[in-house]
CSV table of C-alpha atoms and ligand atoms in Angstrom, one decimal:
chain,number,residue,atom,x,y,z
A,1,UNK,CA,-16.6,18.8,-6.9
A,2,UNK,CA,-16.9,19.8,-3.3
A,3,UNK,CA,-13.6,19.5,-1.5
A,4,UNK,CA,-13.1,19.0,2.2
A,5,UNK,CA,-10.3,20.7,3.8
A,6,UNK,CA,-8.7,17.7,4.8
A,7,UNK,CA,-8.2,16.6,0.8
A,8,UNK,CA,-5.1,18.1,-1.1
A,9,UNK,CA,-5.9,20.2,-3.9
A,10,UNK,CA,-7.6,18.4,-6.8
A,11,UNK,CA,-4.6,19.0,-9.2
A,12,UNK,CA,-2.0,17.8,-6.8
A,13,UNK,CA,-4.4,14.3,-6.1
A,14,UNK,CA,-4.7,14.0,-10.1
A,15,UNK,CA,-0.7,14.0,-10.3
A,16,UNK,CA,-0.2,12.0,-7.5
A,17,UNK,CA,-2.6,9.2,-9.0
A,18,UNK,CA,-0.9,9.5,-12.3
A,19,UNK,CA,2.5,8.7,-10.7
A,20,UNK,CA,1.2,6.3,-8.3
A,21,UNK,CA,2.6,8.4,-5.7
A,22,UNK,CA,2.8,6.5,-2.5
A,23,UNK,CA,3.3,9.6,-0.2
A,24,UNK,CA,-0.8,10.2,-0.8
A,25,UNK,CA,-1.6,6.7,0.6
A,26,UNK,CA,-4.1,7.2,3.5
A,27,UNK,CA,-4.4,10.9,2.3
A,28,UNK,CA,-7.2,10.4,-0.2
A,29,UNK,CA,-9.3,7.6,-2.2
A,30,UNK,CA,-10.5,8.2,-5.6
A,31,UNK,CA,-13.3,6.8,-7.7
A,32,UNK,CA,-13.8,6.6,-11.3
A,33,UNK,CA,-17.4,7.4,-12.5
A,34,UNK,CA,-17.6,5.4,-15.6
A,35,UNK,CA,-16.4,1.9,-13.6
A,36,UNK,CA,-18.1,2.7,-10.5
A,37,UNK,CA,-14.8,1.7,-8.6
A,38,UNK,CA,-12.6,3.1,-5.9
A,39,UNK,CA,-9.1,2.7,-5.7
A,40,UNK,CA,-6.0,3.9,-3.5
A,41,UNK,CA,-3.9,6.6,-4.6
A,42,UNK,CA,-1.0,4.1,-6.0
A,43,UNK,CA,-3.6,1.4,-7.6
A,44,UNK,CA,-2.1,-0.7,-10.5
A,45,UNK,CA,-5.0,-0.3,-12.6
A,46,UNK,CA,-4.8,1.6,-15.8
A,47,UNK,CA,-5.1,5.6,-15.1
A,48,UNK,CA,-8.6,7.0,-15.4
A,49,UNK,CA,-9.6,10.1,-17.5
A,50,UNK,CA,-9.3,12.8,-15.3
A,51,UNK,CA,-12.9,14.0,-15.8
A,52,UNK,CA,-14.2,10.8,-14.4
A,53,UNK,CA,-12.6,10.9,-11.0
A,54,UNK,CA,-14.0,11.7,-7.9
A,55,UNK,CA,-12.0,12.4,-4.7
A,56,UNK,CA,-12.7,11.3,-1.3
A,57,UNK,CA,-11.0,11.5,2.4
A,58,UNK,CA,-12.1,8.3,3.4
A,59,UNK,CA,-12.9,5.2,1.9
A,60,UNK,CA,-16.3,5.0,3.7
A,61,UNK,CA,-17.3,8.1,2.1
A,62,UNK,CA,-16.5,6.6,-1.5
A,63,UNK,CA,-18.7,3.4,-0.2
A,64,UNK,CA,-21.7,6.1,1.0
A,65,UNK,CA,-21.3,7.7,-2.3
A,66,UNK,CA,-22.2,4.5,-4.0
A,67,UNK,CA,-18.6,3.1,-5.3
A,68,UNK,CA,-17.3,-0.3,-4.3
A,69,UNK,CA,-13.7,-1.1,-3.7
A,70,UNK,CA,-11.1,-2.2,-6.5
A,71,UNK,CA,-10.4,-5.7,-6.2
A,72,UNK,CA,-6.9,-5.0,-7.2
A,73,UNK,CA,-5.6,-2.5,-4.5
A,74,UNK,CA,-8.4,-3.5,-1.8
A,75,UNK,CA,-9.0,0.1,-0.7
A,76,UNK,CA,-10.9,-0.8,2.3
A,77,UNK,CA,-8.4,-3.5,3.9
A,78,UNK,CA,-8.0,-2.7,7.6
A,79,UNK,CA,-4.6,-2.0,9.0
A,80,UNK,CA,-3.7,-5.1,11.2
A,81,UNK,CA,-1.3,-5.5,14.0
A,82,UNK,CA,2.3,-5.5,13.2
A,83,UNK,CA,4.7,-8.0,14.6
A,84,UNK,CA,6.9,-7.2,17.9
A,85,UNK,CA,10.2,-7.0,16.1
A,86,UNK,CA,8.7,-4.6,13.5
A,87,UNK,CA,7.1,-2.6,16.6
A,88,UNK,CA,10.7,-1.9,17.6
A,89,UNK,CA,12.0,-0.9,14.5
A,90,UNK,CA,8.9,1.6,14.4
A,91,UNK,CA,9.9,2.9,17.8
A,92,UNK,CA,13.5,3.4,16.7
A,93,UNK,CA,12.2,5.2,13.6
A,94,UNK,CA,9.9,7.6,15.9
A,95,UNK,CA,13.1,8.1,18.2
A,96,UNK,CA,14.9,9.2,15.5
A,97,UNK,CA,13.2,10.1,12.3
A,98,UNK,CA,16.2,11.8,10.9
A,99,UNK,CA,18.3,8.5,10.6
A,100,UNK,CA,18.1,7.0,7.0
A,101,UNK,CA,17.5,3.4,6.7
A,102,UNK,CA,18.7,1.5,3.6
A,103,UNK,CA,18.2,-1.9,3.0
A,104,UNK,CA,21.9,-2.5,3.9
A,105,UNK,CA,21.0,-0.5,7.0
A,106,UNK,CA,18.1,-2.8,7.7
A,107,UNK,CA,19.8,-5.9,7.3
A,108,UNK,CA,22.6,-5.1,9.5
A,109,UNK,CA,20.3,-4.4,12.2
A,110,UNK,CA,18.7,-7.8,11.8
A,111,UNK,CA,15.4,-7.0,9.8
A,112,UNK,CA,14.6,-8.5,6.5
A,113,UNK,CA,13.7,-5.6,4.3
A,114,UNK,CA,11.0,-7.3,2.3
A,115,UNK,CA,9.4,-8.4,5.6
A,116,UNK,CA,9.8,-4.6,6.7
A,117,UNK,CA,8.0,-3.1,3.5
A,118,UNK,CA,5.2,-5.8,3.5
A,119,UNK,CA,4.3,-5.0,7.4
A,120,UNK,CA,4.5,-1.3,7.2
A,121,UNK,CA,2.2,-1.6,4.0
A,122,UNK,CA,-0.3,-3.8,5.5
A,123,UNK,CA,-0.2,-2.1,9.0
A,124,UNK,CA,-0.5,1.6,8.0
A,125,UNK,CA,-1.3,1.4,4.3
A,126,UNK,CA,2.0,3.2,3.3
A,127,UNK,CA,5.3,1.8,2.4
A,128,UNK,CA,8.1,1.9,4.9
A,129,UNK,CA,10.1,4.9,3.4
A,130,UNK,CA,6.6,6.8,3.0
A,131,UNK,CA,6.1,6.2,6.5
A,132,UNK,CA,9.7,7.4,7.6
A,133,UNK,CA,9.0,10.3,5.4
A,134,UNK,CA,5.7,11.3,7.4
A,135,UNK,CA,7.5,11.0,10.6
A,136,UNK,CA,10.6,13.3,9.5
A,137,UNK,CA,8.2,15.9,8.0
A,138,UNK,CA,6.2,15.8,11.3
A,139,UNK,CA,9.4,16.7,13.0
A,140,UNK,CA,10.2,19.6,10.6
A,141,UNK,CA,6.8,21.0,11.2
A,142,UNK,CA,7.1,20.8,14.7
A,143,UNK,CA,10.6,22.5,14.6
A,144,UNK,CA,8.9,25.1,12.3
A,145,UNK,CA,5.9,25.6,14.7
A,146,UNK,CA,8.4,26.4,17.5
A,147,UNK,CA,9.4,29.3,15.2
A,148,UNK,CA,12.7,28.1,13.6
A,149,UNK,CA,13.4,28.8,10.0
A,150,UNK,CA,12.8,26.5,7.0
A,151,UNK,CA,16.3,25.6,6.4
A,152,UNK,CA,17.0,24.5,10.2
A,153,UNK,CA,13.7,22.7,10.2
A,154,UNK,CA,14.7,20.7,7.6
A,155,UNK,CA,18.1,19.8,8.5
A,156,UNK,CA,16.9,18.8,11.9
A,157,UNK,CA,14.9,16.4,10.1
A,158,UNK,CA,17.5,15.0,8.0
A,159,UNK,CA,16.9,16.5,4.6
A,160,UNK,CA,20.1,17.7,2.7
A,161,UNK,CA,18.8,20.9,1.9
A,162,UNK,CA,15.9,23.2,2.2
A,163,UNK,CA,14.4,22.8,-1.1
A,164,UNK,CA,14.2,19.0,-0.4
A,165,UNK,CA,12.1,19.6,2.5
A,166,UNK,CA,10.2,22.1,1.1
A,167,UNK,CA,9.4,20.0,-2.0
A,168,UNK,CA,8.5,17.4,0.6
A,169,UNK,CA,6.4,19.2,2.5
A,170,UNK,CA,4.5,20.7,-0.7
A,171,UNK,CA,3.7,17.3,-2.2
A,172,UNK,CA,2.0,16.2,1.2
A,173,UNK,CA,0.7,19.3,2.2
A,174,UNK,CA,0.0,21.0,-1.0
A,175,UNK,CA,1.5,24.3,0.3
A,176,UNK,CA,5.4,25.2,0.9
A,177,UNK,CA,6.6,25.0,4.4
A,178,UNK,CA,6.3,28.6,5.2
A,179,UNK,CA,2.3,28.6,4.6
A,180,UNK,CA,2.3,25.2,6.1
A,181,UNK,CA,3.4,26.5,9.6
A,182,UNK,CA,0.0,27.4,10.6
A,183,UNK,CA,-1.9,24.8,9.4
A,184,UNK,CA,-0.2,21.4,9.6
A,185,UNK,CA,0.0,20.0,13.0
A,186,UNK,CA,-0.1,16.4,13.2
A,187,UNK,CA,-2.5,13.7,14.2
A,188,UNK,CA,-1.3,10.0,14.2
A,189,UNK,CA,-3.9,7.7,13.6
A,190,UNK,CA,-3.9,3.9,14.2
A,191,UNK,CA,-6.1,1.2,14.6
A,192,UNK,CA,-6.6,-0.8,17.7
A,193,UNK,CA,-7.9,-4.3,17.4
A,194,UNK,CA,-10.3,-5.1,20.6
A,195,UNK,CA,-12.7,-7.9,21.3
A,196,UNK,CA,-15.4,-5.9,20.6
A,197,UNK,CA,-13.9,-4.8,17.2
A,198,UNK,CA,-11.3,-2.6,15.8
A,199,UNK,CA,-11.2,1.1,16.7
A,200,UNK,CA,-9.8,4.1,15.4
A,201,UNK,CA,-7.4,6.0,17.8
A,202,UNK,CA,-6.1,9.7,16.9
A,203,UNK,CA,-3.5,11.5,18.8
A,204,UNK,CA,-1.1,14.4,19.2
A,205,UNK,CA,1.4,15.0,21.9
A,206,UNK,CA,-1.3,16.7,23.9
A,207,UNK,CA,-3.0,13.0,24.5
A,208,UNK,CA,-5.6,11.0,22.7
A,209,UNK,CA,-8.0,13.2,20.8
A,210,UNK,CA,-10.4,10.2,19.5
A,211,UNK,CA,-11.0,6.6,20.0
A,212,UNK,CA,-14.4,5.3,18.3
A,213,UNK,CA,-15.3,1.8,17.0
A,214,UNK,CA,-14.3,2.1,13.2
A,215,UNK,CA,-18.1,1.2,12.5
A,216,UNK,CA,-19.4,4.2,14.3
A,217,UNK,CA,-21.7,6.4,12.1
A,218,UNK,CA,-20.2,9.8,11.1
A,219,UNK,CA,-16.8,8.9,12.0
A,220,UNK,CA,-15.1,10.3,9.4
A,221,UNK,CA,-17.3,13.6,9.7
A,222,UNK,CA,-15.8,13.5,13.7
A,223,UNK,CA,-12.2,13.3,12.1
A,224,UNK,CA,-12.7,16.1,10.0
A,225,UNK,CA,-14.1,18.1,12.5
A,226,UNK,CA,-11.2,17.4,14.8
A,227,UNK,CA,-8.6,18.2,11.9
A,228,UNK,CA,-10.7,21.4,11.5
A,229,UNK,CA,-10.3,22.4,15.1
A,230,UNK,CA,-6.7,21.5,15.4
A,231,UNK,CA,-5.8,23.1,12.1
A,232,UNK,CA,-4.2,19.7,11.5
A,233,UNK,CA,-3.8,16.6,9.3
A,234,UNK,CA,-3.9,13.1,10.1
A,235,UNK,CA,-1.1,10.7,9.3
A,236,UNK,CA,-0.9,6.9,9.7
A,237,UNK,CA,1.4,5.9,12.5
A,238,UNK,CA,1.8,5.9,16.1
A,239,UNK,CA,2.9,8.1,18.9
A,240,UNK,CA,3.5,7.7,22.5
A,241,UNK,CA,-0.2,8.4,23.6
A,242,UNK,CA,-1.4,6.0,21.0
A,243,UNK,CA,0.9,3.2,22.4
A,244,UNK,CA,-0.1,4.0,25.7
A,245,UNK,CA,-3.9,3.8,24.4
A,246,UNK,CA,-3.4,0.2,23.3
A,247,UNK,CA,-1.4,-0.9,26.4
A,248,UNK,CA,-4.4,0.7,28.2
A,249,UNK,CA,-6.8,-1.3,26.4
A,250,UNK,CA,-5.2,-4.6,26.3
A,251,UNK,CA,-5.3,-4.4,30.0
A,252,UNK,CA,-8.9,-3.1,30.4
A,253,UNK,CA,-10.3,-5.9,28.3
A,254,UNK,CA,-8.2,-8.4,30.2
A,255,UNK,CA,-9.2,-7.1,33.8
A,256,UNK,CA,-12.0,-4.9,33.4
A,257,UNK,CA,-9.8,-1.9,35.1
A,258,UNK,CA,-8.9,0.9,32.8
A,259,UNK,CA,-5.4,2.6,33.5
A,260,UNK,CA,-5.6,6.2,33.3
A,261,UNK,CA,-3.8,7.8,30.5
A,262,UNK,CA,-3.9,11.3,28.8
A,263,UNK,CA,-6.8,12.2,26.8
A,264,UNK,CA,-7.1,15.5,25.4
A,265,UNK,CA,-10.9,15.8,24.4
A,266,UNK,CA,-12.2,18.7,22.1
A,267,UNK,CA,-15.7,20.3,23.1
A,268,UNK,CA,-17.5,23.2,24.9
A,269,UNK,CA,-16.5,23.9,28.3
A,270,UNK,CA,-20.1,22.6,29.2
A,271,UNK,CA,-19.0,19.2,27.4
A,272,UNK,CA,-15.7,19.2,29.0
A,273,UNK,CA,-17.1,19.4,32.3
A,274,UNK,CA,-19.6,16.5,32.0
A,275,UNK,CA,-16.6,14.5,30.3
A,276,UNK,CA,-14.2,15.4,33.2
A,277,UNK,CA,-17.3,14.1,35.6
A,278,UNK,CA,-17.4,10.9,33.9
A,279,UNK,CA,-13.7,9.9,34.6
A,280,UNK,CA,-14.6,10.0,38.1
A,281,UNK,CA,-17.2,7.2,37.9
A,282,UNK,CA,-15.4,4.1,39.0
A,283,UNK,CA,-15.6,1.2,36.8
A,284,UNK,CA,-18.2,-1.4,37.9
A,285,UNK,CA,-20.5,1.7,38.5
A,286,UNK,CA,-23.1,3.6,36.7
A,287,UNK,CA,-24.9,6.8,37.1
A,288,UNK,CA,-28.2,8.1,35.5
A,289,UNK,CA,-28.3,11.1,33.2
A,290,UNK,CA,-30.5,13.1,36.0
A,291,UNK,CA,-27.7,11.8,38.8
A,292,UNK,CA,-24.8,13.4,36.8
A,293,UNK,CA,-26.8,16.5,36.2
A,294,UNK,CA,-27.5,17.0,39.8
A,295,UNK,CA,-24.0,16.1,41.1
A,296,UNK,CA,-22.8,19.0,38.5
A,297,UNK,CA,-25.2,21.4,40.3
A,298,UNK,CA,-27.5,21.7,37.2
A,299,UNK,CA,-30.3,19.2,38.1
A,300,UNK,CA,-32.8,20.5,35.5
A,301,UNK,CA,-30.2,20.0,32.6
A,302,UNK,CA,-30.1,16.1,32.5
A,303,UNK,CA,-30.9,16.4,28.6
A,304,UNK,CA,-28.1,18.4,28.1
A,305,UNK,CA,-25.9,16.0,29.8
A,306,UNK,CA,-27.2,13.0,27.8
A,307,UNK,CA,-26.1,14.9,24.7
A,308,UNK,CA,-22.8,16.0,26.1
A,309,UNK,CA,-22.3,12.3,27.2
A,310,UNK,CA,-23.4,11.2,23.6
A,311,UNK,CA,-21.0,13.5,22.1
A,312,UNK,CA,-17.8,12.0,23.8
A,313,UNK,CA,-15.3,11.1,21.1
A,314,UNK,CA,-13.0,9.1,23.2
A,315,UNK,CA,-14.7,5.7,24.0
A,316,UNK,CA,-13.8,3.5,27.0
A,317,UNK,CA,-10.8,6.1,28.0
A,318,UNK,CA,-13.7,8.4,28.9
A,319,UNK,CA,-16.3,6.1,30.2
A,320,UNK,CA,-19.6,7.6,28.7
A,321,UNK,CA,-21.0,3.9,28.8
A,322,UNK,CA,-21.1,4.3,32.4
A,323,UNK,CA,-24.3,6.5,32.3
A,324,UNK,CA,-27.6,4.8,31.8
A,325,UNK,CA,-31.1,5.8,32.1
A,326,UNK,CA,-32.9,6.5,35.4
A,327,UNK,CA,-34.9,3.4,35.0
A,328,UNK,CA,-31.9,1.5,34.7
A,329,UNK,CA,-32.2,0.7,31.1
A,330,UNK,CA,-29.0,0.9,28.9
A,331,UNK,CA,-30.4,4.0,26.8
A,332,UNK,CA,-28.2,4.8,24.0
A,333,UNK,CA,-24.3,4.2,22.8
A,334,UNK,CA,-22.5,5.5,19.7
A,335,UNK,CA,-20.8,2.0,19.6
A,336,UNK,CA,-24.1,0.0,20.1
A,337,UNK,CA,-26.1,-0.9,23.1
A,338,UNK,CA,-24.8,-4.4,22.9
A,339,UNK,CA,-21.2,-3.2,23.2
A,340,UNK,CA,-22.6,-0.9,26.1
A,341,UNK,CA,-23.9,-4.1,28.0
A,342,UNK,CA,-20.4,-6.0,27.4
A,343,UNK,CA,-18.7,-3.3,28.5
A,344,UNK,CA,-20.7,-2.9,32.1
A,345,UNK,CA,-20.5,-6.6,32.3
A,346,UNK,CA,-16.9,-6.7,31.9
A,347,UNK,CA,-16.6,-4.1,34.7
A,348,UNK,CA,-19.1,-5.4,37.1
A,349,UNK,CA,-17.5,-8.9,36.9
A,350,UNK,CA,-14.2,-7.6,37.4
A,351,UNK,CA,-15.3,-5.7,40.5
A,352,UNK,CA,-17.0,-8.7,42.1
A,353,UNK,CA,-13.9,-10.7,41.3
A,354,UNK,CA,-12.3,-8.1,43.6
A,355,UNK,CA,-14.6,-8.1,46.3
B,401,ZN,ZN1,-7.7,-0.1,-7.4
């Protein structure tokens, strides 16, 4: 089988699915050729014969390869919003990932352990403890990347021994921590629900790297490209830039004004130039491709500007929807022209309300 860089080794995945290892939730999906069905790694159905198994990094790819989602483990079920008190617990986990949370600890802090488990599974597709583990591993890998030793990184993240840390990293990354050092940057991924449909957001400490409607064609290819460029893995979860994006979108959809938050787009110097221009088009206004080209001092490059505009991966926050054709028609939009029209109308109404 053709493996993509974001999938763990086939032998690792085969073992994970035979053990129904919840640490691999969200890391891969597997399809069974004889039944035509695809599943999450933890599916309770009978284990398939290894020779019939095919792996995919995303449910969308399994779909496109002609498999249908299992009715038992519901591999396409989207993450949903989590209740505020669970959000508080998640923030506490992120603030101190080395802290242990037994059921007794949860009860003492006023949480019902079974609600916590259900909410984490529904929102992030992983168990509460798997979520905690991936945060701890994230902390440890950042410590490693800062140049400290394996033992120190493991201990800082709350592992009791270097070997416990090493086996946790190996299970997820397929490589021991020494080798994972260079290649295991973390991207947190989360779904953000909007009035125009759910969006997928990816962010690391530098800021938001991707924000796209989940029905965008080629979304999984874009995610893989970002992983490749950053040498990073995607883990379900939240971080400060994702929380900022969630708040910014809430505000945008209720007021038509987008608060400024940190974005960290990945692109060529030319693309970055076009995208930073877009950030300066005020809400409620539009520019044509040729105007953008002229303003950038490259009047003959409006086609290249159009292509750079269309390859923006951070929708809404970098407002590529504010660029239209010279004749005033909306031209294209990766999220669909009807969304583009809706967004421009939202912004124009907000402007009119203010003037
Ligand atoms: Zn299943």
